[in-house]
Amino acid sequence: MNCEVCQLKELEVEHFEIREVLLCILHTIVFHRALGLVRPRDIDLELFDITYVQCGDMELEKKIDDKIEQFISWVEKHPNKKSQICLSFYEVKNKQVSWFSNKIERIYWEQWYINLNVAQHPKAHSSKSVQSKVVYTGAEDRDARNAALEASLREVLFQIIKFVNEKKDHVPPIPNLEGAVSFPYEITIPSSSDSAFGMDMIKRMLQTGHPTMLS
């Protein structure tokens, strides 16, 4: 089975925007792959004029919240670095390794890569006259940057919808799982070792075969 991979457009965000951006993207992906019992709930973002839909599943919401908090902690320890979160869907199959034992194998059939560049901005000067000028100019720059990020976030949401509408043949039969999300999934964030995340992705590719890329 080929693993379909979607590389989402990179977004440049500030630290205080990480949580809302990730909530919006992760829940949008999961909602479109949740073929179980969902209770759709519209969520309005506070920082942007965007509404997204959650599945209405408390366990799912907690798992996403926990992963976002872990990611924010990683960002704080690794400033000025581009980062990536991977949301993977997979099947679980029993593989017989010998006459006497079976091995549970994960077969990944879809992976979403969320790419963020967390911006680091210098502090303003302490001089009152200079500071007032900086604040005025900075407000204009911030409005322009926020509008650009909101437009880019909308592009990412349209990219997600386009992918799920065009890529359907690889979706496996729905397993008998309870909850909103019918398929097993995992959210992977960078680890304390910069190379560990990449090595983990390579390991999965070797397990599932070469993925089909869609950017």
PDB file of C-alpha atoms in Angstrom:
ATOM      1  CA  MET A   1       0.000   0.000   0.000  1.00  0.00           C
ATOM      2  CA  ASN A   2       1.307   3.428  -0.940  1.00  0.00           C
ATOM      3  CA  CYS A   3       1.318   6.124   1.704  1.00  0.00           C
ATOM      4  CA  GLU A   4      -0.121   9.388   0.392  1.00  0.00           C
ATOM      5  CA  VAL A   5       1.748  12.404   1.742  1.00  0.00           C
ATOM      6  CA  CYS A   6       0.583  16.019   1.815  1.00  0.00           C
ATOM      7  CA  GLN A   7       3.139  18.736   2.508  1.00  0.00           C
ATOM      8  CA  LEU A   8       1.157  21.747   3.647  1.00  0.00           C
ATOM      9  CA  LYS A   9       2.304  25.252   2.815  1.00  0.00           C
ATOM     10  CA  GLU A  10       4.795  26.651   5.325  1.00  0.00           C
ATOM     11  CA  LEU A  11       3.370  29.290   7.640  1.00  0.00           C
ATOM     12  CA  GLU A  12       5.382  31.970   9.407  1.00  0.00           C
ATOM     13  CA  VAL A  13       3.872  32.437  12.856  1.00  0.00           C
ATOM     14  CA  GLU A  14       4.732  34.145  16.108  1.00  0.00           C
ATOM     15  CA  HIS A  15       4.836  32.230  19.365  1.00  0.00           C
ATOM     16  CA  PHE A  16       1.400  33.393  20.555  1.00  0.00           C
ATOM     17  CA  GLU A  17      -0.185  32.261  17.258  1.00  0.00           C
ATOM     18  CA  ILE A  18       1.067  28.658  17.316  1.00  0.00           C
ATOM     19  CA  ARG A  19      -1.781  27.205  19.342  1.00  0.00           C
ATOM     20  CA  GLU A  20      -4.652  28.628  17.276  1.00  0.00           C
ATOM     21  CA  VAL A  21      -2.988  27.838  13.952  1.00  0.00           C
ATOM     22  CA  LEU A  22      -2.320  24.210  14.918  1.00  0.00           C
ATOM     23  CA  LEU A  23      -5.785  23.717  16.427  1.00  0.00           C
ATOM     24  CA  CYS A  24      -7.347  24.936  13.195  1.00  0.00           C
ATOM     25  CA  ILE A  25      -5.184  22.772  10.899  1.00  0.00           C
ATOM     26  CA  LEU A  26      -5.160  19.553  12.940  1.00  0.00           C
ATOM     27  CA  HIS A  27      -8.893  19.575  13.639  1.00  0.00           C
ATOM     28  CA  THR A  28      -9.673  20.351   9.987  1.00  0.00           C
ATOM     29  CA  ILE A  29      -7.633  17.365   8.808  1.00  0.00           C
ATOM     30  CA  VAL A  30      -9.102  14.995  11.391  1.00  0.00           C
ATOM     31  CA  PHE A  31     -12.673  16.164  10.725  1.00  0.00           C
ATOM     32  CA  HIS A  32     -12.332  15.324   7.028  1.00  0.00           C
ATOM     33  CA  ARG A  33     -10.946  11.867   7.853  1.00  0.00           C
ATOM     34  CA  ALA A  34     -13.374  11.137  10.700  1.00  0.00           C
ATOM     35  CA  LEU A  35     -15.822   8.651   9.235  1.00  0.00           C
ATOM     36  CA  GLY A  36     -17.279   7.689  12.595  1.00  0.00           C
ATOM     37  CA  LEU A  37     -19.954   9.307  14.732  1.00  0.00           C
ATOM     38  CA  VAL A  38     -19.200  13.042  14.903  1.00  0.00           C
ATOM     39  CA  ARG A  39     -20.989  15.944  16.541  1.00  0.00           C
ATOM     40  CA  PRO A  40     -19.774  18.873  14.409  1.00  0.00           C
ATOM     41  CA  ARG A  41     -18.987  22.025  16.351  1.00  0.00           C
ATOM     42  CA  ASP A  42     -18.021  25.328  14.742  1.00  0.00           C
ATOM     43  CA  ILE A  43     -15.057  27.090  16.349  1.00  0.00           C
ATOM     44  CA  ASP A  44     -14.227  30.749  15.670  1.00  0.00           C
ATOM     45  CA  LEU A  45     -10.570  31.670  15.901  1.00  0.00           C
ATOM     46  CA  GLU A  46      -9.801  34.609  18.165  1.00  0.00           C
ATOM     47  CA  LEU A  47      -6.812  35.895  16.193  1.00  0.00           C
ATOM     48  CA  PHE A  48      -8.192  35.453  12.677  1.00  0.00           C
ATOM     49  CA  ASP A  49     -11.528  35.789  10.897  1.00  0.00           C
ATOM     50  CA  ILE A  50     -11.692  32.030  10.290  1.00  0.00           C
ATOM     51  CA  THR A  51     -14.094  29.335  11.463  1.00  0.00           C
ATOM     52  CA  TYR A  52     -13.205  25.648  11.504  1.00  0.00           C
ATOM     53  CA  VAL A  53     -15.066  22.499  12.573  1.00  0.00           C
ATOM     54  CA  GLN A  54     -14.261  20.104  15.403  1.00  0.00           C
ATOM     55  CA  CYS A  55     -15.617  16.561  15.692  1.00  0.00           C
ATOM     56  CA  GLY A  56     -17.070  17.074  19.154  1.00  0.00           C
ATOM     57  CA  ASP A  57     -14.956  14.288  20.644  1.00  0.00           C
ATOM     58  CA  MET A  58     -13.386  15.169  24.018  1.00  0.00           C
ATOM     59  CA  GLU A  59     -10.731  12.459  23.862  1.00  0.00           C
ATOM     60  CA  LEU A  60      -9.599  13.684  20.433  1.00  0.00           C
ATOM     61  CA  GLU A  61      -9.555  17.306  21.590  1.00  0.00           C
ATOM     62  CA  LYS A  62      -7.415  16.415  24.610  1.00  0.00           C
ATOM     63  CA  LYS A  63      -4.930  14.463  22.510  1.00  0.00           C
ATOM     64  CA  ILE A  64      -4.530  17.364  20.076  1.00  0.00           C
ATOM     65  CA  ASP A  65      -4.230  19.882  22.941  1.00  0.00           C
ATOM     66  CA  ASP A  66      -1.532  17.788  24.632  1.00  0.00           C
ATOM     67  CA  LYS A  67       0.503  17.481  21.427  1.00  0.00           C
ATOM     68  CA  ILE A  68       0.283  21.215  20.783  1.00  0.00           C
ATOM     69  CA  GLU A  69       1.548  21.951  24.295  1.00  0.00           C
ATOM     70  CA  GLN A  70       4.444  19.540  23.751  1.00  0.00           C
ATOM     71  CA  PHE A  71       5.244  21.246  20.459  1.00  0.00           C
ATOM     72  CA  ILE A  72       5.175  24.726  22.039  1.00  0.00           C
ATOM     73  CA  SER A  73       7.596  23.503  24.715  1.00  0.00           C
ATOM     74  CA  TRP A  74       9.900  22.183  21.978  1.00  0.00           C
ATOM     75  CA  VAL A  75       9.786  25.532  20.161  1.00  0.00           C
ATOM     76  CA  GLU A  76      10.734  27.392  23.345  1.00  0.00           C
ATOM     77  CA  LYS A  77      13.815  25.180  23.699  1.00  0.00           C
ATOM     78  CA  HIS A  78      14.744  25.426  20.005  1.00  0.00           C
ATOM     79  CA  PRO A  79      14.224  29.052  18.908  1.00  0.00           C
ATOM     80  CA  ASN A  80      14.918  30.266  15.368  1.00  0.00           C
ATOM     81  CA  LYS A  81      14.290  26.842  13.843  1.00  0.00           C
ATOM     82  CA  LYS A  82      11.788  25.747  11.245  1.00  0.00           C
ATOM     83  CA  SER A  83       9.659  22.920  12.585  1.00  0.00           C
ATOM     84  CA  GLN A  84       7.295  20.263  11.375  1.00  0.00           C
ATOM     85  CA  ILE A  85       4.404  18.276  12.813  1.00  0.00           C
ATOM     86  CA  CYS A  86       3.249  15.052  11.204  1.00  0.00           C
ATOM     87  CA  LEU A  87      -0.305  13.701  11.484  1.00  0.00           C
ATOM     88  CA  SER A  88      -0.398  10.078  10.317  1.00  0.00           C
ATOM     89  CA  PHE A  89      -3.250   7.657   9.716  1.00  0.00           C
ATOM     90  CA  TYR A  90      -2.509   3.945   9.675  1.00  0.00           C
ATOM     91  CA  GLU A  91      -3.892   0.424   9.733  1.00  0.00           C
ATOM     92  CA  VAL A  92      -2.990  -2.172  12.326  1.00  0.00           C
ATOM     93  CA  LYS A  93      -2.348  -5.684  11.004  1.00  0.00           C
ATOM     94  CA  ASN A  94      -1.069  -8.881  12.544  1.00  0.00           C
ATOM     95  CA  LYS A  95       2.014 -10.201  10.794  1.00  0.00           C
ATOM     96  CA  GLN A  96       3.095 -13.759  11.466  1.00  0.00           C
ATOM     97  CA  VAL A  97       6.847 -13.759  12.115  1.00  0.00           C
ATOM     98  CA  SER A  98       7.079 -17.429  13.060  1.00  0.00           C
ATOM     99  CA  TRP A  99       4.941 -20.476  13.669  1.00  0.00           C
ATOM    100  CA  PHE A 100       4.479 -19.454  17.305  1.00  0.00           C
ATOM    101  CA  SER A 101       4.286 -15.666  17.339  1.00  0.00           C
ATOM    102  CA  ASN A 102       2.580 -12.753  15.608  1.00  0.00           C
ATOM    103  CA  LYS A 103       3.782  -9.189  15.254  1.00  0.00           C
ATOM    104  CA  ILE A 104       1.473  -6.167  15.228  1.00  0.00           C
ATOM    105  CA  GLU A 105       2.412  -3.959  12.285  1.00  0.00           C
ATOM    106  CA  ARG A 106       1.423  -0.373  11.550  1.00  0.00           C
ATOM    107  CA  ILE A 107       0.804   0.342   7.879  1.00  0.00           C
ATOM    108  CA  TYR A 108       0.707   4.081   7.254  1.00  0.00           C
ATOM    109  CA  TRP A 109      -1.646   5.099   4.444  1.00  0.00           C
ATOM    110  CA  GLU A 110      -1.689   8.885   4.824  1.00  0.00           C
ATOM    111  CA  GLN A 111       0.602  11.512   6.348  1.00  0.00           C
ATOM    112  CA  TRP A 112       0.142  15.266   6.688  1.00  0.00           C
ATOM    113  CA  TYR A 113       3.132  17.523   7.293  1.00  0.00           C
ATOM    114  CA  ILE A 114       2.422  20.873   8.936  1.00  0.00           C
ATOM    115  CA  ASN A 115       5.345  23.223   8.392  1.00  0.00           C
ATOM    116  CA  LEU A 116       5.847  26.202  10.687  1.00  0.00           C
ATOM    117  CA  ASN A 117       8.499  28.885  10.862  1.00  0.00           C
ATOM    118  CA  VAL A 118       8.249  30.542  14.273  1.00  0.00           C
ATOM    119  CA  ALA A 119       9.421  34.141  13.879  1.00  0.00           C
ATOM    120  CA  GLN A 120      11.650  35.776  16.469  1.00  0.00           C
ATOM    121  CA  HIS A 121      11.318  39.561  16.597  1.00  0.00           C
ATOM    122  CA  PRO A 122      13.816  41.894  18.340  1.00  0.00           C
ATOM    123  CA  LYS A 123      12.685  43.940  21.326  1.00  0.00           C
ATOM    124  CA  ALA A 124      11.896  47.621  20.902  1.00  0.00           C
ATOM    125  CA  HIS A 125      14.401  50.338  21.964  1.00  0.00           C
ATOM    126  CA  SER A 126      14.055  51.774  25.467  1.00  0.00           C
ATOM    127  CA  SER A 127      14.081  55.418  24.300  1.00  0.00           C
ATOM    128  CA  LYS A 128      10.581  56.880  24.635  1.00  0.00           C
ATOM    129  CA  SER A 129      10.724  58.950  21.429  1.00  0.00           C
ATOM    130  CA  VAL A 130      12.107  56.064  19.399  1.00  0.00           C
ATOM    131  CA  GLN A 131       9.811  53.551  21.075  1.00  0.00           C
ATOM    132  CA  SER A 132       6.666  55.521  20.200  1.00  0.00           C
ATOM    133  CA  LYS A 133       7.764  55.632  16.573  1.00  0.00           C
ATOM    134  CA  VAL A 134       8.557  51.934  16.571  1.00  0.00           C
ATOM    135  CA  VAL A 135       5.176  51.077  18.094  1.00  0.00           C
ATOM    136  CA  TYR A 136       3.366  53.137  15.459  1.00  0.00           C
ATOM    137  CA  THR A 137       5.246  51.603  12.552  1.00  0.00           C
ATOM    138  CA  GLY A 138       5.128  48.180  14.187  1.00  0.00           C
ATOM    139  CA  ALA A 139       1.321  48.345  14.434  1.00  0.00           C
ATOM    140  CA  GLU A 140       1.072  48.910  10.700  1.00  0.00           C
ATOM    141  CA  ASP A 141       3.514  46.086  10.022  1.00  0.00           C
ATOM    142  CA  ARG A 142       1.667  43.766  12.390  1.00  0.00           C
ATOM    143  CA  ASP A 143      -1.683  44.410  10.696  1.00  0.00           C
ATOM    144  CA  ALA A 144      -0.149  43.618   7.320  1.00  0.00           C
ATOM    145  CA  ARG A 145       1.562  40.503   8.682  1.00  0.00           C
ATOM    146  CA  ASN A 146      -1.623  39.260  10.365  1.00  0.00           C
ATOM    147  CA  ALA A 147      -3.580  39.719   7.134  1.00  0.00           C
ATOM    148  CA  ALA A 148      -0.916  37.809   5.212  1.00  0.00           C
ATOM    149  CA  LEU A 149      -0.913  34.958   7.754  1.00  0.00           C
ATOM    150  CA  GLU A 150      -4.710  34.755   7.719  1.00  0.00           C
ATOM    151  CA  ALA A 151      -4.644  34.505   3.906  1.00  0.00           C
ATOM    152  CA  SER A 152      -1.948  31.810   4.071  1.00  0.00           C
ATOM    153  CA  LEU A 153      -3.909  29.860   6.688  1.00  0.00           C
ATOM    154  CA  ARG A 154      -6.945  29.940   4.393  1.00  0.00           C
ATOM    155  CA  GLU A 155      -4.749  28.569   1.601  1.00  0.00           C
ATOM    156  CA  VAL A 156      -3.710  25.689   3.857  1.00  0.00           C
ATOM    157  CA  LEU A 157      -7.353  24.894   4.664  1.00  0.00           C
ATOM    158  CA  PHE A 158      -8.231  24.878   0.949  1.00  0.00           C
ATOM    159  CA  GLN A 159      -5.181  22.671   0.344  1.00  0.00           C
ATOM    160  CA  ILE A 160      -6.528  20.179   2.902  1.00  0.00           C
ATOM    161  CA  ILE A 161     -10.008  20.147   1.331  1.00  0.00           C
ATOM    162  CA  LYS A 162      -8.548  19.734  -2.164  1.00  0.00           C
ATOM    163  CA  PHE A 163      -6.425  16.795  -1.019  1.00  0.00           C
ATOM    164  CA  VAL A 164      -9.252  14.893   0.696  1.00  0.00           C
ATOM    165  CA  ASN A 165     -11.560  15.426  -2.280  1.00  0.00           C
ATOM    166  CA  GLU A 166      -9.002  14.240  -4.841  1.00  0.00           C
ATOM    167  CA  LYS A 167      -7.279  11.479  -2.879  1.00  0.00           C
ATOM    168  CA  LYS A 168      -9.751   8.767  -1.903  1.00  0.00           C
ATOM    169  CA  ASP A 169      -8.623   5.507  -3.508  1.00  0.00           C
ATOM    170  CA  HIS A 170      -5.924   4.878  -0.905  1.00  0.00           C
ATOM    171  CA  VAL A 171      -8.306   5.107   2.081  1.00  0.00           C
ATOM    172  CA  PRO A 172      -8.682   1.593   3.541  1.00  0.00           C
ATOM    173  CA  PRO A 173     -11.962  -0.024   4.617  1.00  0.00           C
ATOM    174  CA  ILE A 174     -13.348   1.514   7.792  1.00  0.00           C
ATOM    175  CA  PRO A 175     -12.337  -0.569  10.839  1.00  0.00           C
ATOM    176  CA  ASN A 176     -14.715  -1.289  13.689  1.00  0.00           C
ATOM    177  CA  LEU A 177     -13.489   1.403  16.052  1.00  0.00           C
ATOM    178  CA  GLU A 178     -15.562   3.464  18.459  1.00  0.00           C
ATOM    179  CA  GLY A 179     -15.371   7.242  18.500  1.00  0.00           C
ATOM    180  CA  ALA A 180     -15.376   9.999  15.911  1.00  0.00           C
ATOM    181  CA  VAL A 181     -12.128   9.059  14.189  1.00  0.00           C
ATOM    182  CA  SER A 182     -12.567   5.655  12.562  1.00  0.00           C
ATOM    183  CA  PHE A 183      -8.887   5.100  11.767  1.00  0.00           C
ATOM    184  CA  PRO A 184      -5.934   4.847  14.156  1.00  0.00           C
ATOM    185  CA  TYR A 185      -3.797   7.983  14.010  1.00  0.00           C
ATOM    186  CA  GLU A 186      -0.797   9.597  15.655  1.00  0.00           C
ATOM    187  CA  ILE A 187       0.656  13.080  15.887  1.00  0.00           C
ATOM    188  CA  THR A 188       4.442  13.289  15.794  1.00  0.00           C
ATOM    189  CA  ILE A 189       6.375  16.353  16.914  1.00  0.00           C
ATOM    190  CA  PRO A 190      10.136  17.009  16.852  1.00  0.00           C
ATOM    191  CA  SER A 191      12.040  15.438  19.721  1.00  0.00           C
ATOM    192  CA  SER A 192      14.890  16.879  21.785  1.00  0.00           C
ATOM    193  CA  SER A 193      17.246  15.466  19.163  1.00  0.00           C
ATOM    194  CA  ASP A 194      16.950  17.308  15.843  1.00  0.00           C
ATOM    195  CA  SER A 195      17.728  14.172  13.867  1.00  0.00           C
ATOM    196  CA  ALA A 196      15.306  11.883  15.688  1.00  0.00           C
ATOM    197  CA  PHE A 197      12.217  13.248  13.941  1.00  0.00           C
ATOM    198  CA  GLY A 198      13.718  12.800  10.491  1.00  0.00           C
ATOM    199  CA  MET A 199      14.984   9.313  11.278  1.00  0.00           C
ATOM    200  CA  ASP A 200      11.547   8.345  12.547  1.00  0.00           C
ATOM    201  CA  MET A 201       9.968   9.483   9.282  1.00  0.00           C
ATOM    202  CA  ILE A 202      12.556   7.554   7.230  1.00  0.00           C
ATOM    203  CA  LYS A 203      11.849   4.438   9.287  1.00  0.00           C
ATOM    204  CA  ARG A 204       8.137   4.723   8.505  1.00  0.00           C
ATOM    205  CA  MET A 205       8.792   5.182   4.805  1.00  0.00           C
ATOM    206  CA  LEU A 206      10.819   1.985   4.797  1.00  0.00           C
ATOM    207  CA  GLN A 207       7.932   0.202   6.508  1.00  0.00           C
ATOM    208  CA  THR A 208       5.218   1.498   4.212  1.00  0.00           C
ATOM    209  CA  GLY A 209       6.979   1.911   0.863  1.00  0.00           C
ATOM    210  CA  HIS A 210       7.736   5.083  -1.057  1.00  0.00           C
ATOM    211  CA  PRO A 211       5.026   7.681  -0.437  1.00  0.00           C
ATOM    212  CA  THR A 212       3.238   9.571  -3.174  1.00  0.00           C
ATOM    213  CA  MET A 213       3.920  13.279  -2.747  1.00  0.00           C
ATOM    214  CA  LEU A 214       1.391  16.086  -3.169  1.00  0.00           C
ATOM    215  CA  SER A 215       2.348  19.642  -2.380  1.00  0.00           C
TER     216      SER A 215
END
